[in-house]
mmCIF file of C-alpha atoms in Angstrom:
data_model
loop_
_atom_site.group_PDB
_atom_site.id
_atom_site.type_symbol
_atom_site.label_atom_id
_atom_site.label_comp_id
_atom_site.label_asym_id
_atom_site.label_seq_id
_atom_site.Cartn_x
_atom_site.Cartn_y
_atom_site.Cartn_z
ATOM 1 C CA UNK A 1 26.542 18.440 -85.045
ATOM 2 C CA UNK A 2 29.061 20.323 -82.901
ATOM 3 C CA UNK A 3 32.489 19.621 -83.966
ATOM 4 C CA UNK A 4 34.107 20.329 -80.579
ATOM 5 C CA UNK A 5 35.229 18.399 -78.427
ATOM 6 C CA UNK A 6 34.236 17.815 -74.758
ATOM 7 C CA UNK A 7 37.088 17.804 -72.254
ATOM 8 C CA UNK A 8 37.377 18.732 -68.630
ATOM 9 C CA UNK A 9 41.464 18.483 -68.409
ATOM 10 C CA UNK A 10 44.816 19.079 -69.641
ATOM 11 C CA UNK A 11 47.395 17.656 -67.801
ATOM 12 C CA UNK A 12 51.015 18.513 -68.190
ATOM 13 C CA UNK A 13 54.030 16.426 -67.493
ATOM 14 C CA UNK A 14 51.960 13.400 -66.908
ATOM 15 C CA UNK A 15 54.269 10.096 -66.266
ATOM 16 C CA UNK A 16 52.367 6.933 -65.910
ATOM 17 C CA UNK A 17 49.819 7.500 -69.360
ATOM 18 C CA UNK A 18 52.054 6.353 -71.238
ATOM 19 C CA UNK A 19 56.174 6.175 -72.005
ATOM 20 C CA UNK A 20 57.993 9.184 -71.642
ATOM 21 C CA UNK A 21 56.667 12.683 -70.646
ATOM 22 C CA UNK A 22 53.103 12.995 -71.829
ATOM 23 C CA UNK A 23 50.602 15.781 -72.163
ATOM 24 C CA UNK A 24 47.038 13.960 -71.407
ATOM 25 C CA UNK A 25 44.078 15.394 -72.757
ATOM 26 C CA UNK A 26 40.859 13.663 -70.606
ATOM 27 C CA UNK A 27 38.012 13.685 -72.577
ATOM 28 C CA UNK A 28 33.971 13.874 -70.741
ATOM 29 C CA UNK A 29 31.894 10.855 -71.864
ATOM 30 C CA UNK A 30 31.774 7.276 -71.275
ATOM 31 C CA UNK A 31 30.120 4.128 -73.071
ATOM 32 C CA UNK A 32 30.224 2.632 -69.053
ATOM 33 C CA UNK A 33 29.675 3.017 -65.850
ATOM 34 C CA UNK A 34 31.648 1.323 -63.768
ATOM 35 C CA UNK A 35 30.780 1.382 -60.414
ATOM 36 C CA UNK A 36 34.153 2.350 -58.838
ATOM 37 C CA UNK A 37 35.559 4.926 -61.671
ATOM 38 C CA UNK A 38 37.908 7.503 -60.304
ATOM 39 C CA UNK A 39 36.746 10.421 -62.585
ATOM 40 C CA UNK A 40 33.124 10.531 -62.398
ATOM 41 C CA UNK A 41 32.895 14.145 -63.840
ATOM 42 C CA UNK A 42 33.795 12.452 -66.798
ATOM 43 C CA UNK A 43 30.894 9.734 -66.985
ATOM 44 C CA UNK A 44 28.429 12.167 -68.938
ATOM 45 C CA UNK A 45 28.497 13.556 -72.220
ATOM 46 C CA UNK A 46 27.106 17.348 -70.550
ATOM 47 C CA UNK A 47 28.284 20.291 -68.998
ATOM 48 C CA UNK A 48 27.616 19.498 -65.302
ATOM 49 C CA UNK A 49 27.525 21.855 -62.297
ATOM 50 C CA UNK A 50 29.297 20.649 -59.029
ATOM 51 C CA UNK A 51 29.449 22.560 -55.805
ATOM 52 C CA UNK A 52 32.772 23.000 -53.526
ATOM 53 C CA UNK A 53 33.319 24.346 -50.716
ATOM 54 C CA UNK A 54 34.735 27.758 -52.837
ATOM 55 C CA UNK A 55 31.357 27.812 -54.366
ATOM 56 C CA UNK A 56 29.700 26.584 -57.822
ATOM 57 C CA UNK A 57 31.401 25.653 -60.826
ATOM 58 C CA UNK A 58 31.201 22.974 -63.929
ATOM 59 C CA UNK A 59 32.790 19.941 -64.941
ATOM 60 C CA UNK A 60 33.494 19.835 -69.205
ATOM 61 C CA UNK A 61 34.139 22.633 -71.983
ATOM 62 C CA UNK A 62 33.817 23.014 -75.637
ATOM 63 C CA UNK A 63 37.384 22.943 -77.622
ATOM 64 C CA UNK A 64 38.240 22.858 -81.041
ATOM 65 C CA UNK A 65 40.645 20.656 -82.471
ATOM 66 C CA UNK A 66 42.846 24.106 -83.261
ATOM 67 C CA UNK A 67 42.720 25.186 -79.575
ATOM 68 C CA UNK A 68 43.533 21.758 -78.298
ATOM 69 C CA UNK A 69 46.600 21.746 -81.029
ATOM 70 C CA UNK A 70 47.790 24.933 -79.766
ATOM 71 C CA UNK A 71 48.081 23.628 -76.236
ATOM 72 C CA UNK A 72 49.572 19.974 -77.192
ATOM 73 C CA UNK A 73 52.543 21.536 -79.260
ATOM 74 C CA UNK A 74 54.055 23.983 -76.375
ATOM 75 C CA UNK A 75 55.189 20.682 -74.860
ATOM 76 C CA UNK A 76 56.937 19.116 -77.929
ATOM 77 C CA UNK A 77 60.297 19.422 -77.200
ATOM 78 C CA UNK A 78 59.163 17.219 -73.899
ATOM 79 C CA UNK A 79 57.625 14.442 -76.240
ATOM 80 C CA UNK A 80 60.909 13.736 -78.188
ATOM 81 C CA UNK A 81 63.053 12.361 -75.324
ATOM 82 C CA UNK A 82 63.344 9.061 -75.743
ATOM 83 C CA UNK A 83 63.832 5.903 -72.862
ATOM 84 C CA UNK A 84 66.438 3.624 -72.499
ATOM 85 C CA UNK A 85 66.021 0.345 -73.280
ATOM 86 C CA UNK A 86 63.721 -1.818 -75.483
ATOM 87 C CA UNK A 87 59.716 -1.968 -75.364
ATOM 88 C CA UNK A 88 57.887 0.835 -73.766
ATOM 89 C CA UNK A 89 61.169 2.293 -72.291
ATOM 90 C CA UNK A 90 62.239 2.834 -75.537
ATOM 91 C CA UNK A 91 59.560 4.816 -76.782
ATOM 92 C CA UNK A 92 59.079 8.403 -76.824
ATOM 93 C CA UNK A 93 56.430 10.885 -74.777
ATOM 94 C CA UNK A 94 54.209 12.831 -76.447
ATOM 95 C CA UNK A 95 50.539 12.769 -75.870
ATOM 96 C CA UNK A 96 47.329 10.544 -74.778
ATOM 97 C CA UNK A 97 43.707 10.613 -74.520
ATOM 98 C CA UNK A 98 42.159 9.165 -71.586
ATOM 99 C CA UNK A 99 38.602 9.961 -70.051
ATOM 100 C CA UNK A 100 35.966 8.668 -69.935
ATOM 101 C CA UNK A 101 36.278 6.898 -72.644
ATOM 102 C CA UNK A 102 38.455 9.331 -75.485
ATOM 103 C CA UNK A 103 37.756 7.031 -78.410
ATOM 104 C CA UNK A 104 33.909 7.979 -78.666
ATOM 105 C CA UNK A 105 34.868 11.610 -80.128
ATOM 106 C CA UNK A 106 38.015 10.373 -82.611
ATOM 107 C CA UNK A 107 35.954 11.587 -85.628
ATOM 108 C CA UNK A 108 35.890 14.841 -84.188
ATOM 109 C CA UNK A 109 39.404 14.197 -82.821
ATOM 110 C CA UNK A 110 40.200 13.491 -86.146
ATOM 111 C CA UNK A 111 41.604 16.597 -87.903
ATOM 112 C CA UNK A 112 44.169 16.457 -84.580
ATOM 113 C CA UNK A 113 45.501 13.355 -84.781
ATOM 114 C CA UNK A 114 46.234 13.911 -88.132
ATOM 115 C CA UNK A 115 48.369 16.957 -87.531
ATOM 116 C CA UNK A 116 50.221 15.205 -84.095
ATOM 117 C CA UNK A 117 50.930 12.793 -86.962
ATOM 118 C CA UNK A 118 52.491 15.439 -89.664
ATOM 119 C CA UNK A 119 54.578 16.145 -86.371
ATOM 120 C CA UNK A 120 55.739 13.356 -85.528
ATOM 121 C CA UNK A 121 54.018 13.099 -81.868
ATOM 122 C CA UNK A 122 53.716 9.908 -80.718
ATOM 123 C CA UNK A 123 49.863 9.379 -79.351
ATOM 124 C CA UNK A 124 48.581 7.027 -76.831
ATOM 125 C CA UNK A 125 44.899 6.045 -75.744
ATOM 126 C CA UNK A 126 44.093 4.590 -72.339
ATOM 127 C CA UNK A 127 40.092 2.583 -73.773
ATOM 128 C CA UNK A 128 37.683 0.485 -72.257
ATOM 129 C CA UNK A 129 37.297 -0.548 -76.175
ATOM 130 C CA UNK A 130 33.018 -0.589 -75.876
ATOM 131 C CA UNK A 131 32.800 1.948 -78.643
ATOM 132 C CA UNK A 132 31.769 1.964 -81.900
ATOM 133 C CA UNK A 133 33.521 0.097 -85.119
ATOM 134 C CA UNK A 134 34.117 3.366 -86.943
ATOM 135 C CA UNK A 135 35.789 5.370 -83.689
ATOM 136 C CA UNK A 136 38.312 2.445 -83.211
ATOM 137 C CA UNK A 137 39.125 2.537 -86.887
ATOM 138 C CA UNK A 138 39.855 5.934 -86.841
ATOM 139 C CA UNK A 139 42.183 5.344 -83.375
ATOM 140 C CA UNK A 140 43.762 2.515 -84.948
ATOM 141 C CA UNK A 141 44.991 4.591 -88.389
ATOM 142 C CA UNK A 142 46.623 7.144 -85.623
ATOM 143 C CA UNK A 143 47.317 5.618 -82.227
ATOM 144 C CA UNK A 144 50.802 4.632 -81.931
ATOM 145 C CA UNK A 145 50.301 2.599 -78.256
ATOM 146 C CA UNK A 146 46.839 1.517 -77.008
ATOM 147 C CA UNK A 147 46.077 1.270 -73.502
ATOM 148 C CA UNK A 148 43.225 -1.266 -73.052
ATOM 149 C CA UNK A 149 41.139 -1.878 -69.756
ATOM 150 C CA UNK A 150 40.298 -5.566 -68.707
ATOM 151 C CA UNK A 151 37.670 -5.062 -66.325
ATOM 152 C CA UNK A 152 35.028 -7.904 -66.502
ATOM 153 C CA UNK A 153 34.983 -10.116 -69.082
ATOM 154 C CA UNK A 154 31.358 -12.838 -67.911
ATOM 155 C CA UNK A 155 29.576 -11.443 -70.341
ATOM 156 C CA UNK A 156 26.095 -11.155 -67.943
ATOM 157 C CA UNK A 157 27.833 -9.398 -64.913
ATOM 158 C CA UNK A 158 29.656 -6.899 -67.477
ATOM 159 C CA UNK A 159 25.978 -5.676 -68.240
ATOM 160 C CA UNK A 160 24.816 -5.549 -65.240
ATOM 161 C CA UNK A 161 27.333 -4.022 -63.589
ATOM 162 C CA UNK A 162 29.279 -1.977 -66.872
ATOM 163 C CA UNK A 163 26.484 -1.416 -69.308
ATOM 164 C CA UNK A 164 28.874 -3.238 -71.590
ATOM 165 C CA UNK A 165 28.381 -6.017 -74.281
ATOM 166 C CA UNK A 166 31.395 -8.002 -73.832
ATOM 167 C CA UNK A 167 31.023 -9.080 -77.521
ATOM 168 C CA UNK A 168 31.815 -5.358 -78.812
ATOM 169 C CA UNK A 169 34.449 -5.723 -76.481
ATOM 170 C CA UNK A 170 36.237 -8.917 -77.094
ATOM 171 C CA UNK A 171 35.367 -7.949 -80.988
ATOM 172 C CA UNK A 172 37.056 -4.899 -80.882
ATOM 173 C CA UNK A 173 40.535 -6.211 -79.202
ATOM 174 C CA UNK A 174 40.499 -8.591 -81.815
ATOM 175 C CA UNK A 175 40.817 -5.702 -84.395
ATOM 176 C CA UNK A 176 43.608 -3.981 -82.694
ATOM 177 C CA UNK A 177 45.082 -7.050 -82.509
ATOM 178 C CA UNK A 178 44.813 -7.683 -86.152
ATOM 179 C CA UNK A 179 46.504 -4.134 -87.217
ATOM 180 C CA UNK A 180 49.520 -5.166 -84.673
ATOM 181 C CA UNK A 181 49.034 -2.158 -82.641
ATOM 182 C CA UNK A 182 51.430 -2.291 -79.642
ATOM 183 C CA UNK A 183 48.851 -3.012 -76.628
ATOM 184 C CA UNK A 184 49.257 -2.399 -72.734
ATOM 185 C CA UNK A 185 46.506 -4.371 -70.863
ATOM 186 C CA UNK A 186 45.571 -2.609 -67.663
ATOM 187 C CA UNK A 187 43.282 -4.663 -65.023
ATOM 188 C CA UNK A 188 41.724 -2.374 -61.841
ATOM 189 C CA UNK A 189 41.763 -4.757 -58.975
ATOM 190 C CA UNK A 190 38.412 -3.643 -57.328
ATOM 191 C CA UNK A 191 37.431 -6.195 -54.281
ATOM 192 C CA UNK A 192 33.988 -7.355 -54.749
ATOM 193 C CA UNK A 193 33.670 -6.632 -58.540
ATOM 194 C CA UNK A 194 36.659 -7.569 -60.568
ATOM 195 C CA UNK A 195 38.539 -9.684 -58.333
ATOM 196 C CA UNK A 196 36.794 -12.721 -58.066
ATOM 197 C CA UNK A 197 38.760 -16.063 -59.436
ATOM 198 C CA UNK A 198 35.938 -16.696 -62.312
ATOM 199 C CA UNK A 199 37.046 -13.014 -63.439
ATOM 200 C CA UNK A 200 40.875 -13.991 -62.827
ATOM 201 C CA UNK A 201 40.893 -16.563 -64.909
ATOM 202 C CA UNK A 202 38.813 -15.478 -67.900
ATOM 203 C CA UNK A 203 41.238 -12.589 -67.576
ATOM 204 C CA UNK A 204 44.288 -15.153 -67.704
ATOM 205 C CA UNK A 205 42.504 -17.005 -71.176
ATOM 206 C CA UNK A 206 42.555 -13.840 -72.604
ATOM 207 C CA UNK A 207 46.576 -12.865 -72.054
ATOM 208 C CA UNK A 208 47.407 -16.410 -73.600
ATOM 209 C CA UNK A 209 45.143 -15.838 -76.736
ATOM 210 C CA UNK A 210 46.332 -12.136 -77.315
ATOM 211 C CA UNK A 211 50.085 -11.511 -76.293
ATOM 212 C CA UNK A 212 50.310 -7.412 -74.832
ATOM 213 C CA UNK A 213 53.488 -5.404 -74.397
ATOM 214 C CA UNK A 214 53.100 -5.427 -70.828
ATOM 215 C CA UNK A 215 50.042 -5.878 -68.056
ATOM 216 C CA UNK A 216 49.483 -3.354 -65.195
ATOM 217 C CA UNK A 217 47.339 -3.958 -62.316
ATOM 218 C CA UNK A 218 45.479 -0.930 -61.138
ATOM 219 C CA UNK A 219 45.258 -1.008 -57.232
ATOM 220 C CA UNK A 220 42.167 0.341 -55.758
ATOM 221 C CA UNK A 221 41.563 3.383 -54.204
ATOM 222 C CA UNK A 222 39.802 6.530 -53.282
ATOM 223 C CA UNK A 223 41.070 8.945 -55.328
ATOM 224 C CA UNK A 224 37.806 9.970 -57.070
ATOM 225 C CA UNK A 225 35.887 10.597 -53.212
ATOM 226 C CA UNK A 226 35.855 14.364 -53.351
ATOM 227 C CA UNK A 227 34.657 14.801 -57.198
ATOM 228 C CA UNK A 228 31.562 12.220 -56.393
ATOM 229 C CA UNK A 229 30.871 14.410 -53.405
ATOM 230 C CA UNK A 230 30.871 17.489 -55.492
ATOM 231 C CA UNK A 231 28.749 15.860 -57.343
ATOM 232 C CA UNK A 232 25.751 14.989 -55.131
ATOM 233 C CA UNK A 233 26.670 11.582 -55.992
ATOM 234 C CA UNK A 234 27.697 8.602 -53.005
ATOM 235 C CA UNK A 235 31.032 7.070 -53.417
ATOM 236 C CA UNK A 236 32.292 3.817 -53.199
ATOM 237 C CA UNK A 237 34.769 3.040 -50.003
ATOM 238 C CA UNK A 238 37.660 0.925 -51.640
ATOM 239 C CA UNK A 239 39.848 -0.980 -49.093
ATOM 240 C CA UNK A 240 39.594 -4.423 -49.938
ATOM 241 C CA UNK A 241 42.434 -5.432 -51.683
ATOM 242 C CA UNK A 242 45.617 -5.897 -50.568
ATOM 243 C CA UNK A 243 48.839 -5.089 -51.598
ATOM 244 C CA UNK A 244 49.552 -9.270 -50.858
ATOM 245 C CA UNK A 245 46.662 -9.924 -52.844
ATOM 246 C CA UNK A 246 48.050 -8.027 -55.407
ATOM 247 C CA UNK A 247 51.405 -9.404 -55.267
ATOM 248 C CA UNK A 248 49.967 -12.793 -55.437
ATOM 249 C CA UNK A 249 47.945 -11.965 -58.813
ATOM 250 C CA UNK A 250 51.117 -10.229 -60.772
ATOM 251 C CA UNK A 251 52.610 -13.777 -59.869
ATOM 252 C CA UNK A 252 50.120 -15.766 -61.165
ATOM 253 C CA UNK A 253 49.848 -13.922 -64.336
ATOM 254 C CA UNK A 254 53.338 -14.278 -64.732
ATOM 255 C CA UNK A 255 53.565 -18.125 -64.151
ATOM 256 C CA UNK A 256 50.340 -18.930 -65.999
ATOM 257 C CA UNK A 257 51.246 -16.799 -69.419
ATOM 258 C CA UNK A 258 54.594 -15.267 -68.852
ATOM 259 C CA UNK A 259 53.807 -11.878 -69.690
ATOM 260 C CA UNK A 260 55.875 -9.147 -67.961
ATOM 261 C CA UNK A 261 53.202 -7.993 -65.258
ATOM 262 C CA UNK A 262 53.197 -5.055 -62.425
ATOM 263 C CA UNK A 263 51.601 -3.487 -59.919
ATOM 264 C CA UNK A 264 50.898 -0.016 -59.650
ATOM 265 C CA UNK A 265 49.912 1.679 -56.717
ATOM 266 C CA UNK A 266 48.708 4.965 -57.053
#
């Protein structure tokens, strides 16, 4: 087996994956396939041609944990300014995988984490959590701050429409749960998928049973248009949900479990 991993993006001086100033590494590969994802070059696990208006080109590469260290530590002396304040704001940068979904290639991510580690470099993960036992034991022995998608949690209508068994799922927060790993619950408001009050409050349940750091509600939108389009594929039109709607939900979530809740438009 190839010990590389698959990536399509670096991304320097990132600001909302996580506290601080971040380096965020997307990785190519998904366990889902949500309907409304905003980086759809990074659904597949394969090299994948797209055409733009400048011509040809491909989505993913091949990197070794050794190149991706290389690029990670030019940006340390970024990672160690700390926030003001307690909870996230007190925390440090440093760096996070995102995707896709990051946590299906921590055992080859492995020999990386471990040296972020020896350096001190605090490491996020932005997860749907449907992966594998073994990959989320390996993320919990190195991630410092896990951030965790609620997306649909009726365990029928997260098949059909996901691919997801909810029961890996709800199994899996359980376990990060259990090591006391520091846990921000993000929740895409998609109109027509997500957003429906059965959804809301199964969603709700699950903030009183598990108590996260914080919850962020992922507005809608159409970010992701141009990269379906370069890649023969039809895009969803998001405009359903308001930012009243929104406001309405961060409220609720608030009275109903009193975790600290916001909105974040992007």
């Amino acid at each position: 087996m190839d010990s590389r991993v698959m990536i399509t993006n670096i991304q320097r001086f990132s600001l909302h994956d996580g506290p601080g100033i971040r380096t965020t590494v997307f990785c190519k590969g998904c366990s889902l396939h949500c309907p409304w994802c905003s980086n759809p070059e990074n659904i597949q696990y394969t090299i994948e041609e797209h055409t733009k208006d400048d011509g040809k080109g491909t989505y993913g590469r091949l990197v070794s944990c050794d190149e991706l260290y290389d690029e990670l530590i030019k940006d340390k002396i970024f990672y160690a300014q700390f926030g003001v304040g307690a909870g996230l704001k007190g925390m440090p940068g440093g760096v996070t995988f995102s995707g896709g979904e990051p946590l299906l290639q921590f055992d080859r991510l492995e020999p990386l984490l471990q040296r972020l580690r020896n350096e001190k470099i605090h490491i996020c993960t932005e997860t749907a959590l449907f992966v594998p036992k073994e990959q989320l034991r390996i993320a919990i022995e190195y991630v410092d701050l896990f951030y965790i998608d609620i997306k649909i949690l009726d365990a029928d209508t997260c098949h059909k429409t996901l691919g997801g068994q909810i029961t890996q799922y709800l199994t899996n927060i359980g376990r990060v749960f259990s090591a006391q790993k520091p846990v921000v619950f993000r929740v895409p408001v998609i109109g027509g998928y997500t957003d429906d009050e059965m959804n809301r409050d199964l969603i709700i349940k699950l903030l009183n049973w598990y108590r996260p750091k914080k919850v962020e509600l992922i507005k809608e939108h159409n970010l992701g248009r141009e990269k379906y389009l370069t890649l023969g594929m039809e895009p969803l039109n998001l405009n359903r949900v308001t930012d009243e709607v929104l406001e309405q939900y961060r409220e609720e979530i608030i009275a109903k479990t009193g975790v600290e809740t916001e909105v974040c438009r992007v």
